[in-house]
Protein backbone atom coordinates (compact mmCIF):
# COMPACT_ATOMS: atom_id res chain seq x y z
CA UNK A 1 0.00 0.00 0.00
CA UNK A 2 0.89 3.67 -0.02
CA UNK A 3 3.10 5.19 2.65
CA UNK A 4 4.59 8.57 3.57
CA UNK A 5 7.72 9.00 5.65
CA UNK A 6 8.47 12.36 7.18
CA UNK A 7 11.58 13.68 8.82
CA UNK A 8 11.35 13.06 12.52
CA UNK A 9 10.75 16.03 14.75
CA UNK A 10 10.46 18.14 16.63
CA UNK A 11 12.43 20.83 14.83
CA UNK A 12 13.49 24.01 16.59
CA UNK A 13 14.90 26.94 14.62
CA UNK A 14 15.74 30.57 15.22
CA UNK A 15 13.83 33.22 13.32
CA UNK A 16 15.15 33.77 9.77
CA UNK A 17 16.78 30.34 9.63
CA UNK A 18 16.41 28.05 6.61
CA UNK A 19 13.89 25.24 6.93
CA UNK A 20 13.83 21.82 5.30
CA UNK A 21 11.39 19.08 6.26
CA UNK A 22 12.02 15.88 4.36
CA UNK A 23 9.21 13.77 2.94
CA UNK A 24 9.50 10.59 0.91
CA UNK A 25 6.70 8.38 -0.31
CA UNK A 26 5.85 4.94 -1.64
CA UNK A 27 2.92 4.66 -4.02
CA UNK A 28 1.81 2.96 -7.19
CA UNK A 29 1.06 5.09 -10.20
CA UNK A 30 1.31 8.86 -10.05
CA UNK A 31 -0.08 10.24 -6.80
CA UNK A 32 -0.81 13.85 -5.97
CA UNK A 33 1.33 15.24 -3.14
CA UNK A 34 0.38 17.74 -0.46
CA UNK A 35 1.74 19.64 2.50
CA UNK A 36 -0.82 20.53 5.15
CA UNK A 37 -0.20 22.71 8.21
CA UNK A 38 -1.91 22.49 11.58
CA UNK A 39 -1.74 25.48 13.93
CA UNK A 40 -2.35 24.86 17.64
CA UNK A 41 -5.93 23.92 18.41
CA UNK A 42 -7.03 23.98 14.76
CA UNK A 43 -7.75 21.60 11.93
CA UNK A 44 -5.39 21.05 9.03
CA UNK A 45 -5.23 23.45 6.13
CA UNK A 46 -3.53 23.11 2.78
CA UNK A 47 -0.13 24.75 2.51
CA UNK A 48 0.78 23.66 -1.03
CA UNK A 49 0.42 20.79 -3.46
CA UNK A 50 1.78 19.28 -6.67
CA UNK A 51 -0.09 16.90 -8.93
CA UNK A 52 2.58 15.67 -11.35
CA UNK A 53 6.28 15.03 -11.54
CA UNK A 54 8.56 18.10 -11.53
CA UNK A 55 5.71 20.38 -10.44
CA UNK A 56 6.65 22.89 -7.77
CA UNK A 57 4.06 23.93 -5.23
CA UNK A 58 4.54 27.22 -3.40
CA UNK A 59 2.69 29.35 -0.87
CA UNK A 60 3.61 31.89 1.84
CA UNK A 61 7.33 31.48 1.07
CA UNK A 62 7.21 27.68 1.35
CA UNK A 63 8.13 25.51 -1.62
CA UNK A 64 8.21 21.81 -2.47
CA UNK A 65 9.06 20.03 -5.73
CA UNK A 66 7.55 16.69 -6.79
CA UNK A 67 10.57 14.48 -7.53
CA UNK A 68 9.49 11.18 -8.98
CA UNK A 69 13.03 9.84 -9.42
CA UNK A 70 13.69 10.13 -5.68
CA UNK A 71 10.02 9.76 -4.60
CA UNK A 72 10.35 12.90 -2.51
CA UNK A 73 8.47 16.11 -1.78
CA UNK A 74 10.66 18.04 0.64
CA UNK A 75 9.31 21.25 2.16
CA UNK A 76 11.59 24.31 2.24
CA UNK A 77 11.43 27.92 3.36
CA UNK A 78 14.28 30.37 3.13
CA UNK A 79 13.56 32.40 6.27
CA UNK A 80 11.15 31.16 8.91
CA UNK A 81 9.14 33.37 11.25
CA UNK A 82 7.75 32.75 14.71
CA UNK A 83 4.30 32.57 13.13
CA UNK A 84 5.39 29.47 11.15
CA UNK A 85 5.43 27.43 14.36
CA UNK A 86 3.01 24.58 13.69
CA UNK A 87 2.77 20.89 12.80
CA UNK A 88 3.44 20.07 9.14
CA UNK A 89 2.03 16.99 7.43
CA UNK A 90 3.09 15.50 4.12
CA UNK A 91 0.31 13.59 2.38
CA UNK A 92 -0.54 11.80 -0.83
CA UNK A 93 -3.65 10.77 -2.70
CA UNK A 94 -3.02 7.96 -5.12
CA UNK A 95 -4.55 8.01 -8.54
CA UNK A 96 -5.03 4.23 -8.54
CA UNK A 97 -7.43 4.61 -5.60
CA UNK A 98 -8.28 8.27 -5.51
CA UNK A 99 -10.38 8.03 -2.36
CA UNK A 100 -7.56 6.86 -0.12
CA UNK A 101 -5.33 9.48 1.47
CA UNK A 102 -2.12 8.74 3.33
CA UNK A 103 -0.49 11.16 5.75
CA UNK A 104 2.92 11.24 7.37
CA UNK A 105 3.35 11.37 11.12
CA UNK A 106 3.72 15.14 11.16
CA UNK A 107 6.71 17.32 12.05
CA UNK A 108 6.42 19.90 14.81
CA UNK A 109 8.25 23.11 14.03
CA UNK A 110 9.03 25.68 16.71
CA UNK A 111 10.58 28.98 15.68
CA UNK A 112 12.19 31.05 18.43
CA UNK A 113 12.66 34.83 18.23
CA UNK B 1 -18.63 31.15 4.91
CA UNK B 2 -17.38 27.91 3.36
CA UNK B 3 -16.68 25.46 6.12
CA UNK B 4 -16.72 21.97 7.56
CA UNK B 5 -18.40 21.73 10.95
CA UNK B 6 -18.14 18.94 13.49
CA UNK B 7 -20.15 18.29 16.63
CA UNK B 8 -19.48 17.85 19.40
CA UNK B 9 -16.03 19.41 19.71
CA UNK B 10 -15.31 17.58 22.96
CA UNK B 11 -16.83 14.40 24.29
CA UNK B 12 -16.20 12.21 27.31
CA UNK B 13 -18.04 8.89 27.33
CA UNK B 14 -17.84 5.40 28.81
CA UNK B 15 -17.01 2.09 27.20
CA UNK B 16 -19.89 0.62 25.22
CA UNK B 17 -22.13 3.68 25.04
CA UNK B 18 -23.00 4.35 21.40
CA UNK B 19 -22.13 7.77 20.08
CA UNK B 20 -22.28 9.74 16.84
CA UNK B 21 -20.01 12.55 15.73
CA UNK B 22 -21.63 14.70 13.08
CA UNK B 23 -19.88 16.30 10.14
CA UNK B 24 -21.42 18.77 7.73
CA UNK B 25 -20.04 20.80 4.81
CA UNK B 26 -21.64 23.67 2.91
CA UNK B 27 -19.42 23.60 -0.19
CA UNK B 28 -21.37 21.01 -2.22
CA UNK B 29 -18.35 18.71 -2.10
CA UNK B 30 -18.69 15.16 -3.40
CA UNK B 31 -15.88 13.64 -1.35
CA UNK B 32 -15.79 13.39 2.44
CA UNK B 33 -13.49 11.54 4.80
CA UNK B 34 -12.86 10.81 8.47
CA UNK B 35 -9.44 10.68 10.13
CA UNK B 36 -8.09 10.09 13.57
CA UNK B 37 -4.97 11.80 14.89
CA UNK B 38 -2.86 10.12 17.54
CA UNK B 39 0.54 11.19 18.91
CA UNK B 40 3.36 9.70 16.87
CA UNK B 41 0.96 8.17 14.34
CA UNK B 42 -0.05 11.19 12.31
CA UNK B 43 -3.46 11.14 10.63
CA UNK B 44 -4.97 7.82 9.71
CA UNK B 45 -7.97 7.50 7.45
CA UNK B 46 -11.00 5.73 8.92
CA UNK B 47 -13.62 5.85 6.16
CA UNK B 48 -14.26 7.92 3.08
CA UNK B 49 -17.14 8.63 0.74
CA UNK B 50 -16.81 9.40 -2.94
CA UNK B 51 -20.45 10.52 -3.16
CA UNK B 52 -23.91 9.98 -1.71
CA UNK B 53 -24.49 6.34 -0.75
CA UNK B 54 -20.88 5.45 -1.69
CA UNK B 55 -18.57 4.74 1.25
CA UNK B 56 -15.39 2.71 1.63
CA UNK B 57 -12.90 1.71 4.28
CA UNK B 58 -9.72 3.59 4.97
CA UNK B 59 -6.77 2.19 6.87
CA UNK B 60 -8.34 1.90 10.34
CA UNK B 61 -12.09 1.20 9.95
CA UNK B 62 -12.51 -1.33 12.79
CA UNK B 63 -15.01 -0.20 15.41
CA UNK B 64 -16.49 2.58 13.26
CA UNK B 65 -19.46 3.00 10.94
CA UNK B 66 -20.41 5.76 8.56
CA UNK B 67 -23.29 6.68 6.33
CA UNK B 68 -23.76 9.19 3.52
CA UNK B 69 -27.47 9.66 2.96
CA UNK B 70 -27.15 13.25 1.80
CA UNK B 71 -24.32 15.13 0.20
CA UNK B 72 -23.59 17.58 2.99
CA UNK B 73 -23.50 15.18 5.97
CA UNK B 74 -21.14 12.34 6.84
CA UNK B 75 -21.63 11.16 10.44
CA UNK B 76 -19.16 8.88 12.22
CA UNK B 77 -20.75 6.26 14.45
CA UNK B 78 -19.05 4.37 17.26
CA UNK B 79 -21.51 1.63 18.18
CA UNK B 80 -19.55 0.33 21.18
CA UNK B 81 -16.67 2.68 21.95
CA UNK B 82 -13.55 1.35 23.64
CA UNK B 83 -10.66 3.21 25.32
CA UNK B 84 -8.40 2.63 22.29
CA UNK B 85 -10.74 4.90 20.32
CA UNK B 86 -9.75 7.83 22.50
CA UNK B 87 -8.37 10.22 19.92
CA UNK B 88 -8.74 13.48 18.02
CA UNK B 89 -11.05 13.06 15.05
CA UNK B 90 -11.16 15.18 11.91
CA UNK B 91 -13.70 15.28 9.13
CA UNK B 92 -12.64 16.61 5.73
CA UNK B 93 -14.26 17.29 2.37
CA UNK B 94 -13.16 18.12 -1.16
CA UNK B 95 -14.72 18.71 -4.56
CA UNK B 96 -13.65 15.22 -5.58
CA UNK B 97 -11.07 12.66 -4.53
CA UNK B 98 -7.44 12.54 -5.61
CA UNK B 99 -5.80 15.80 -6.63
CA UNK B 100 -8.27 18.11 -4.96
CA UNK B 101 -7.56 19.97 -1.74
CA UNK B 102 -9.23 18.63 1.38
CA UNK B 103 -10.88 21.09 3.78
CA UNK B 104 -10.79 20.02 7.38
CA UNK B 105 -13.17 20.56 10.25
CA UNK B 106 -11.94 21.85 13.62
CA UNK B 107 -11.72 18.40 15.19
CA UNK B 108 -13.54 16.41 17.87
CA UNK B 109 -11.60 15.33 20.91
CA UNK B 110 -13.01 12.06 22.27
CA UNK B 111 -12.16 10.41 25.57
CA UNK B 112 -13.52 6.93 26.21
CA UNK B 113 -13.29 5.82 29.85
XYZ file of N, CA and C in Angstrom:
678
model
N 0.813 -1.192 0.000
C 0.000 0.000 0.000
C 0.855 1.253 0.000
N 0.189 2.390 -0.027
C 0.888 3.669 -0.023
C 1.461 3.986 1.353
N 2.530 4.749 1.379
C 3.098 5.194 2.655
C 3.813 6.527 2.467
N 3.891 7.282 3.556
C 4.593 8.572 3.571
C 5.499 8.585 4.786
N 6.755 8.925 4.565
C 7.721 8.998 5.652
C 8.232 10.423 5.770
N 8.034 10.987 6.926
C 8.471 12.359 7.175
C 9.664 12.378 8.097
N 10.464 13.410 7.929
C 11.577 13.676 8.817
C 11.075 13.746 10.252
N 11.789 13.086 11.130
C 11.346 13.065 12.518
C 11.535 14.426 13.163
N 10.622 14.768 14.039
C 10.747 16.028 14.754
C 10.993 15.772 16.212
N 10.772 16.773 17.034
C 10.462 18.145 16.633
C 11.679 18.892 16.100
N 11.392 19.971 15.378
C 12.430 20.826 14.826
C 12.332 22.200 15.480
N 13.453 22.688 15.972
C 13.486 24.010 16.588
C 14.493 24.871 15.841
N 14.055 26.034 15.380
C 14.904 26.942 14.623
C 14.800 28.355 15.185
N 15.799 29.139 14.908
C 15.740 30.570 15.217
C 15.087 31.299 14.062
N 14.468 32.415 14.366
C 13.834 33.224 13.323
C 14.854 33.545 12.226
N 14.375 33.511 10.980
C 15.152 33.774 9.769
C 16.037 32.613 9.350
N 16.012 31.515 10.047
C 16.780 30.337 9.627
C 16.125 29.676 8.431
N 16.906 28.817 7.744
C 16.413 28.047 6.608
C 15.764 26.763 7.109
N 14.628 26.432 6.512
C 13.887 25.243 6.928
C 13.854 24.205 5.813
N 14.111 22.959 6.167
C 13.828 21.819 5.303
C 13.154 20.757 6.138
N 12.030 20.249 5.662
C 11.389 19.084 6.264
C 11.300 18.037 5.160
N 11.960 16.919 5.382
C 12.016 15.884 4.357
C 10.755 15.031 4.334
N 10.359 14.653 3.127
C 9.213 13.773 2.940
C 9.508 12.848 1.769
N 9.404 11.553 1.993
C 9.496 10.586 0.906
C 8.251 9.718 0.922
N 7.939 9.128 -0.213
C 6.699 8.380 -0.309
C 6.897 7.080 -1.075
N 5.954 6.175 -0.865
C 5.854 4.944 -1.644
C 4.425 4.866 -2.147
N 4.264 4.729 -3.445
C 2.916 4.661 -4.020
C 2.997 4.056 -5.410
N 1.917 3.428 -5.812
C 1.813 2.960 -7.192
C 1.237 4.077 -8.035
N 1.587 4.079 -9.299
C 1.056 5.093 -10.197
C 1.652 6.457 -9.934
N 0.839 7.480 -10.144
C 1.309 8.861 -10.055
C 0.429 9.629 -9.082
N 0.768 9.581 -7.790
C -0.082 10.238 -6.798
C 0.032 11.753 -6.849
N -0.924 12.427 -6.248
C -0.812 13.853 -5.967
C -0.210 14.007 -4.578
N 0.613 15.033 -4.398
C 1.330 15.235 -3.136
C 0.953 16.570 -2.513
N 0.875 16.570 -1.194
C 0.383 17.743 -0.463
C 1.250 18.000 0.775
N 1.308 19.253 1.160
C 1.736 19.638 2.500
C 0.580 20.376 3.152
N 0.196 19.868 4.342
C -0.820 20.528 5.154
C -0.150 21.054 6.425
N -0.720 22.127 6.972
C -0.199 22.712 8.209
C -1.310 22.758 9.250
N -0.940 22.474 10.483
C -1.910 22.493 11.584
C -1.393 23.427 12.663
N -2.086 24.548 12.853
C -1.738 25.476 13.932
C -2.394 24.997 15.222
N -1.846 25.375 16.347
C -2.346 24.860 17.638
C -3.858 25.012 17.787
N -4.499 23.900 18.138
C -5.930 23.919 18.409
C -6.821 23.991 17.174
N -6.242 23.854 15.988
C -7.030 23.977 14.762
C -6.979 22.704 13.926
N -7.830 22.669 12.910
C -7.753 21.597 11.929
C -6.639 21.851 10.929
N -6.426 20.904 10.046
C -5.386 21.049 9.033
C -5.863 21.967 7.922
N -4.910 22.658 7.308
C -5.226 23.452 6.127
C -4.115 23.250 5.102
N -4.500 23.333 3.841
C -3.529 23.114 2.779
C -2.479 24.204 2.778
N -1.210 23.789 2.672
C -0.130 24.749 2.506
C 0.250 24.850 1.023
N 0.484 23.694 0.396
C 0.783 23.660 -1.030
C 0.599 22.245 -1.545
N 0.574 22.122 -2.879
C 0.416 20.790 -3.456
C 1.058 20.736 -4.830
N 1.273 19.507 -5.311
C 1.776 19.281 -6.667
C 1.129 18.012 -7.185
N 0.693 18.020 -8.420
C -0.094 16.898 -8.933
C 0.640 16.076 -9.977
N 1.822 16.505 -10.422
C 2.576 15.675 -11.349
C 4.063 15.925 -11.181
N 4.831 14.982 -11.707
C 6.285 15.027 -11.543
C 6.864 16.351 -12.027
N 7.829 16.853 -11.259
C 8.562 18.098 -11.528
C 7.748 19.360 -11.246
N 6.496 19.207 -10.858
C 5.714 20.379 -10.445
C 6.299 20.945 -9.160
N 6.256 22.246 -9.028
C 6.652 22.893 -7.772
C 5.424 23.568 -7.192
N 5.104 23.222 -5.941
C 4.058 23.931 -5.228
C 4.683 25.014 -4.379
N 3.988 26.144 -4.227
C 4.535 27.216 -3.405
C 3.408 28.026 -2.783
N 3.674 28.544 -1.585
C 2.690 29.352 -0.875
C 3.360 29.939 0.358
N 3.129 31.211 0.631
C 3.614 31.890 1.845
C 5.116 31.722 2.044
N 5.882 31.633 0.978
C 7.334 31.480 1.073
C 7.798 30.041 1.178
N 6.885 29.100 1.332
C 7.210 27.676 1.352
C 7.199 27.137 -0.079
N 8.076 26.150 -0.318
C 8.129 25.509 -1.624
C 8.375 24.015 -1.449
N 7.902 23.235 -2.422
C 8.210 21.809 -2.474
C 8.111 21.361 -3.920
N 9.042 20.522 -4.354
C 9.056 20.032 -5.729
C 8.822 18.536 -5.756
N 7.927 18.099 -6.608
C 7.552 16.692 -6.786
C 8.668 16.018 -7.575
N 9.447 15.181 -6.893
C 10.573 14.485 -7.529
C 10.243 13.008 -7.634
N 9.878 12.587 -8.831
C 9.487 11.178 -8.976
C 10.703 10.258 -8.910
N 11.857 10.719 -9.396
C 13.025 9.843 -9.423
C 13.522 9.497 -8.023
N 13.286 10.401 -7.066
C 13.693 10.135 -5.680
C 12.479 9.922 -4.768
N 11.299 9.876 -5.333
C 10.020 9.757 -4.599
C 10.019 10.669 -3.376
N 10.249 11.950 -3.622
C 10.352 12.900 -2.513
C 9.540 14.157 -2.788
N 9.228 14.856 -1.703
C 8.466 16.111 -1.782
C 8.870 16.950 -0.567
N 10.113 17.347 -0.516
C 10.660 18.043 0.644
C 10.152 19.481 0.728
N 9.814 19.897 1.935
C 9.310 21.254 2.164
C 10.460 22.167 2.557
N 10.523 23.361 1.943
C 11.591 24.308 2.240
C 11.033 25.710 2.403
N 11.725 26.493 3.251
C 11.433 27.919 3.358
C 12.750 28.619 3.686
N 12.988 29.705 3.014
C 14.283 30.375 3.132
C 14.488 31.104 4.452
N 13.415 31.593 5.055
C 13.557 32.402 6.267
C 12.284 32.249 7.096
N 12.364 31.451 8.141
C 11.146 31.164 8.913
C 10.866 32.286 9.917
N 9.599 32.389 10.265
C 9.138 33.365 11.248
C 8.503 32.636 12.423
N 8.373 33.346 13.527
C 7.747 32.753 14.710
C 6.353 32.230 14.369
N 5.660 32.938 13.503
C 4.295 32.567 13.127
C 4.236 31.281 12.310
N 5.363 30.760 11.873
C 5.386 29.474 11.147
C 5.387 28.282 12.095
N 5.459 28.519 13.384
C 5.433 27.430 14.360
C 4.109 26.681 14.237
N 4.199 25.389 13.964
C 3.008 24.580 13.692
C 3.453 23.134 13.474
N 2.470 22.275 13.193
C 2.769 20.894 12.799
C 2.540 20.779 11.295
N 3.488 20.192 10.598
C 3.440 20.074 9.141
C 3.287 18.604 8.755
N 2.315 18.350 7.879
C 2.029 16.987 7.431
C 2.240 16.880 5.921
N 2.990 15.877 5.526
C 3.094 15.504 4.118
C 2.020 14.456 3.831
N 1.399 14.513 2.679
C 0.307 13.592 2.380
C 0.269 13.275 0.893
N -0.326 12.145 0.573
C -0.538 11.798 -0.830
C -1.924 11.220 -1.038
N -2.429 11.422 -2.238
C -3.650 10.766 -2.699
C -3.276 10.053 -3.982
N -3.441 8.745 -3.982
C -3.016 7.960 -5.123
C -4.037 7.951 -6.226
N -3.586 7.982 -7.462
C -4.553 8.006 -8.545
C -5.114 6.625 -8.853
N -4.477 5.565 -8.323
C -5.029 4.235 -8.536
C -6.221 3.991 -7.625
N -6.265 4.637 -6.489
C -7.432 4.611 -5.603
C -7.576 6.019 -5.057
N -8.275 6.835 -5.800
C -8.275 8.268 -5.511
C -8.876 8.589 -4.159
N -9.730 7.722 -3.622
C -10.378 8.029 -2.364
C -9.488 7.888 -1.150
N -8.423 7.109 -1.271
C -7.560 6.863 -0.117
C -6.500 7.955 -0.014
N -6.347 8.475 1.192
C -5.331 9.484 1.475
C -4.401 8.947 2.548
N -3.112 9.195 2.368
C -2.120 8.739 3.332
C -1.319 9.939 3.819
N -1.217 10.046 5.137
C -0.487 11.162 5.753
C 0.758 10.656 6.466
N 1.762 11.511 6.535
C 2.916 11.241 7.365
C 2.592 11.489 8.826
N 3.574 11.245 9.684
C 3.354 11.369 11.120
C 3.305 12.810 11.605
N 3.696 13.738 10.763
C 3.717 15.143 11.164
C 5.057 15.542 11.769
N 5.467 16.764 11.494
C 6.708 17.322 12.045
C 6.370 18.626 12.752
N 6.702 18.687 14.039
C 6.419 19.896 14.812
C 7.576 20.868 14.662
N 7.258 22.059 14.199
C 8.252 23.114 14.032
C 8.016 24.192 15.074
N 9.072 24.545 15.792
C 9.033 25.677 16.715
C 10.088 26.676 16.275
N 9.651 27.919 16.086
C 10.576 28.976 15.685
C 10.712 29.952 16.848
N 11.943 30.169 17.284
C 12.190 31.048 18.428
C 12.691 32.407 17.951
N 12.250 33.476 18.652
C 12.656 34.830 18.234
C 14.164 35.023 18.414
N -20.028 31.554 4.856
C -18.625 31.153 4.905
C -18.524 29.656 4.621
N -17.602 29.310 3.688
C -17.380 27.910 3.356
C -16.705 27.220 4.530
N -17.289 26.110 4.968
C -16.676 25.462 6.118
C -17.141 24.030 6.283
N -16.368 23.307 7.099
C -16.719 21.973 7.561
C -16.939 22.087 9.070
N -18.097 21.649 9.522
C -18.397 21.731 10.949
C -18.503 20.332 11.539
N -18.079 20.196 12.763
C -18.144 18.945 13.491
C -18.788 19.200 14.848
N -19.580 18.233 15.288
C -20.155 18.292 16.631
C -20.267 16.898 17.227
N -19.976 16.779 18.534
C -19.484 17.855 19.398
C -17.993 18.105 19.196
N -17.460 19.137 19.779
C -16.028 19.409 19.714
C -15.271 18.604 20.764
N -15.924 18.353 21.879
C -15.307 17.584 22.961
C -16.347 16.608 23.489
N -15.896 15.409 23.798
C -16.834 14.401 24.290
C -16.107 13.430 25.203
N -16.677 13.231 26.391
C -16.204 12.206 27.313
C -17.330 11.194 27.440
N -17.020 9.922 27.253
C -18.040 8.895 27.335
C -17.463 7.664 28.029
N -18.283 6.637 28.169
C -17.843 5.400 28.805
C -17.864 4.269 27.794
N -17.099 3.255 28.082
C -17.007 2.092 27.195
C -18.388 1.525 26.902
N -18.665 1.287 25.622
C -19.888 0.622 25.223
C -21.077 1.518 24.949
N -20.981 2.789 25.246
C -22.129 3.677 25.037
C -22.065 4.304 23.644
N -22.992 3.913 22.801
C -22.998 4.351 21.404
C -22.962 5.865 21.281
N -22.184 6.336 20.311
C -22.133 7.768 20.076
C -21.996 8.060 18.588
N -22.399 9.265 18.225
C -22.285 9.740 16.840
C -21.614 11.096 16.835
N -20.639 11.252 15.966
C -20.008 12.548 15.734
C -20.496 13.031 14.365
N -21.088 14.201 14.343
C -21.628 14.695 13.083
C -20.595 15.518 12.332
N -20.731 15.503 11.013
C -19.878 16.305 10.137
C -20.753 16.858 9.027
N -20.629 18.137 8.770
C -21.421 18.769 7.725
C -20.565 19.770 6.971
N -20.755 19.820 5.635
C -20.036 20.800 4.812
C -21.023 21.550 3.928
N -20.718 22.817 3.684
C -21.636 23.674 2.905
C -21.044 24.077 1.572
N -20.119 23.258 1.047
C -19.417 23.598 -0.188
C -19.848 22.719 -1.366
N -20.886 21.911 -1.170
C -21.367 21.009 -2.224
C -20.278 20.038 -2.688
N -19.432 19.625 -1.762
C -18.351 18.707 -2.095
C -18.866 17.289 -2.235
N -18.300 16.558 -3.211
C -18.689 15.163 -3.402
C -17.983 14.237 -2.419
N -16.723 14.537 -2.127
C -15.877 13.636 -1.352
C -15.824 14.089 0.103
N -15.957 13.121 1.011
C -15.790 13.391 2.438
C -15.025 12.242 3.075
N -14.357 12.546 4.194
C -13.490 11.540 4.802
C -13.363 11.800 6.298
N -13.127 10.723 7.038
C -12.858 10.809 8.468
C -11.448 10.323 8.753
N -10.775 11.032 9.700
C -9.438 10.681 10.133
C -9.384 10.704 11.651
N -8.419 9.949 12.171
C -8.087 10.089 13.573
C -6.616 10.477 13.693
N -6.323 11.322 14.670
C -4.968 11.799 14.887
C -4.513 11.359 16.264
N -3.429 10.612 16.292
C -2.862 10.121 17.545
C -1.388 10.486 17.604
N -0.875 10.793 18.784
C 0.543 11.193 18.907
C 1.475 10.143 18.312
N 2.382 10.597 17.471
C 3.357 9.702 16.868
C 2.842 8.876 15.707
N 1.546 8.973 15.416
C 0.955 8.168 14.342
C 0.395 9.020 13.223
N 0.453 10.316 13.351
C -0.045 11.192 12.309
C -1.545 11.076 12.157
N -2.039 11.300 10.949
C -3.456 11.138 10.630
C -3.645 9.808 9.932
N -4.643 9.073 10.358
C -4.974 7.818 9.705
C -6.426 7.862 9.252
N -6.640 7.414 8.046
C -7.969 7.505 7.447
C -8.855 6.374 7.957
N -10.067 6.721 8.370
C -10.997 5.729 8.917
C -11.942 5.235 7.822
N -12.703 6.128 7.258
C -13.618 5.855 6.157
C -13.629 7.068 5.239
N -14.045 6.818 3.998
C -14.255 7.919 3.082
C -15.483 7.652 2.228
N -15.953 8.724 1.588
C -17.141 8.627 0.742
C -16.901 9.418 -0.525
N -17.027 8.738 -1.656
C -16.812 9.396 -2.943
C -18.044 10.199 -3.374
N -19.215 9.809 -2.848
C -20.449 10.524 -3.164
C -21.587 9.942 -2.320
N -22.767 10.455 -2.489
C -23.914 9.977 -1.707
C -24.080 8.483 -1.897
N -24.264 7.791 -0.783
C -24.487 6.343 -0.754
C -23.261 5.532 -1.185
N -22.108 6.164 -1.321
C -20.879 5.447 -1.690
C -19.837 5.672 -0.601
N -19.568 4.630 0.188
C -18.567 4.741 1.246
C -17.589 3.581 1.136
N -16.399 3.771 1.689
C -15.393 2.713 1.625
C -14.436 2.855 2.802
N -13.782 1.750 3.126
C -12.898 1.713 4.276
C -11.574 2.400 3.984
N -11.078 3.082 5.019
C -9.720 3.594 4.972
C -8.774 2.588 5.603
N -7.784 3.078 6.300
C -6.771 2.194 6.870
C -7.136 1.644 8.243
N -8.009 2.339 8.979
C -8.339 1.897 10.344
C -9.845 1.916 10.578
N -10.636 1.118 9.847
C -12.094 1.203 9.954
C -12.714 0.423 11.122
N -11.926 -0.429 11.782
C -12.507 -1.325 12.794
C -13.106 -0.522 13.943
N -14.332 -0.854 14.299
C -15.014 -0.201 15.407
C -15.792 1.041 15.027
N -15.803 1.376 13.741
C -16.491 2.581 13.262
C -17.492 2.234 12.165
N -18.523 3.058 12.058
C -19.464 2.996 10.942
C -19.690 4.393 10.426
N -20.061 4.472 9.156
C -20.411 5.762 8.565
C -21.630 5.576 7.678
N -22.232 6.699 7.321
C -23.293 6.683 6.325
C -23.247 7.996 5.559
N -23.716 7.963 4.334
C -23.759 9.193 3.517
C -25.100 9.203 2.790
N -26.113 9.633 3.509
C -27.467 9.660 2.956
C -27.732 10.945 2.181
N -27.029 11.995 2.525
C -27.147 13.247 1.795
C -25.755 13.830 1.609
N -25.638 14.678 0.618
C -24.318 15.129 0.200
C -23.580 15.893 1.288
N -24.277 16.687 2.072
C -23.588 17.579 2.987
C -23.162 16.915 4.298
N -23.742 15.775 4.646
C -23.496 15.180 5.966
C -22.794 13.830 5.886
N -21.905 13.591 6.820
C -21.144 12.339 6.844
C -20.852 11.989 8.311
N -21.834 11.451 9.020
C -21.626 11.157 10.445
C -20.741 9.945 10.674
N -20.005 9.988 11.767
C -19.156 8.882 12.215
C -19.813 8.258 13.441
N -20.036 6.953 13.389
C -20.748 6.259 14.452
C -19.810 5.278 15.135
N -19.763 5.354 16.464
C -19.055 4.366 17.259
C -20.114 3.590 18.027
N -20.385 2.383 17.607
C -21.509 1.628 18.184
C -21.193 1.144 19.594
N -19.954 0.788 19.852
C -19.550 0.331 21.176
C -18.122 0.833 21.440
N -18.013 2.085 21.818
C -16.674 2.680 21.954
C -15.810 1.956 22.984
N -14.513 1.932 22.703
C -13.554 1.353 23.639
C -12.452 2.369 23.893
N -11.707 2.208 24.980
C -10.662 3.205 25.316
C -9.651 3.430 24.202
N -9.380 2.426 23.362
C -8.404 2.630 22.288
C -8.945 3.504 21.161
N -10.189 3.938 21.274
C -10.739 4.903 20.323
C -10.661 6.335 20.856
N -10.058 6.497 22.010
C -9.748 7.835 22.501
C -8.778 8.477 21.529
N -9.175 9.628 20.978
C -8.372 10.223 19.916
C -8.934 11.591 19.555
N -8.256 12.246 18.622
C -8.736 13.483 18.022
C -9.199 13.150 16.611
N -10.445 13.448 16.312
C -11.055 13.061 15.045
C -11.285 14.283 14.166
N -10.940 14.123 12.889
C -11.155 15.179 11.910
C -11.998 14.670 10.756
N -12.941 15.487 10.349
C -13.695 15.280 9.129
C -13.124 16.213 8.071
N -13.143 15.777 6.819
C -12.643 16.606 5.730
C -13.517 16.415 4.502
N -13.517 17.417 3.620
C -14.261 17.291 2.368
C -13.474 17.931 1.239
N -13.761 17.503 0.014
C -13.160 18.116 -1.163
C -14.101 17.961 -2.348
N -13.865 18.756 -3.378
C -14.720 18.714 -4.564
C -14.828 17.294 -5.103
N -13.683 16.619 -5.172
C -13.648 15.224 -5.577
C -12.403 14.617 -4.955
N -12.226 13.324 -5.132
C -11.071 12.658 -4.529
C -9.825 12.902 -5.377
N -8.684 12.489 -4.857
C -7.439 12.543 -5.608
C -6.715 13.859 -5.482
N -6.658 14.616 -6.583
C -5.798 15.800 -6.628
C -6.390 17.021 -5.947
N -7.626 16.929 -5.513
C -8.274 18.114 -4.956
C -7.906 18.336 -3.496
N -7.865 19.581 -3.114
C -7.555 19.974 -1.741
C -8.645 19.518 -0.787
N -8.263 18.975 0.347
C -9.228 18.632 1.380
C -9.344 19.792 2.366
N -10.581 20.063 2.782
C -10.881 21.092 3.778
C -11.296 20.386 5.060
N -10.606 20.739 6.133
C -10.785 20.018 7.376
C -11.685 20.780 8.355
N -12.440 19.997 9.134
C -13.171 20.561 10.252
C -12.240 20.863 11.411
N -12.772 21.434 12.490
C -11.945 21.851 13.622
C -11.524 20.715 14.539
N -12.113 19.548 14.365
C -11.721 18.404 15.185
C -12.687 18.134 16.321
N -12.754 16.863 16.710
C -13.542 16.412 17.866
C -12.626 15.593 18.753
N -12.464 16.054 19.974
C -11.601 15.328 20.913
C -12.468 14.392 21.727
N -12.202 13.089 21.620
C -13.009 12.060 22.269
C -12.183 11.332 23.315
N -12.765 11.203 24.492
C -12.159 10.411 25.572
C -13.142 9.316 25.952
N -12.696 8.072 25.841
C -13.524 6.928 26.214
C -12.957 6.316 27.493
N -13.764 6.324 28.540
C -13.293 5.818 29.846
C -13.623 4.343 30.022
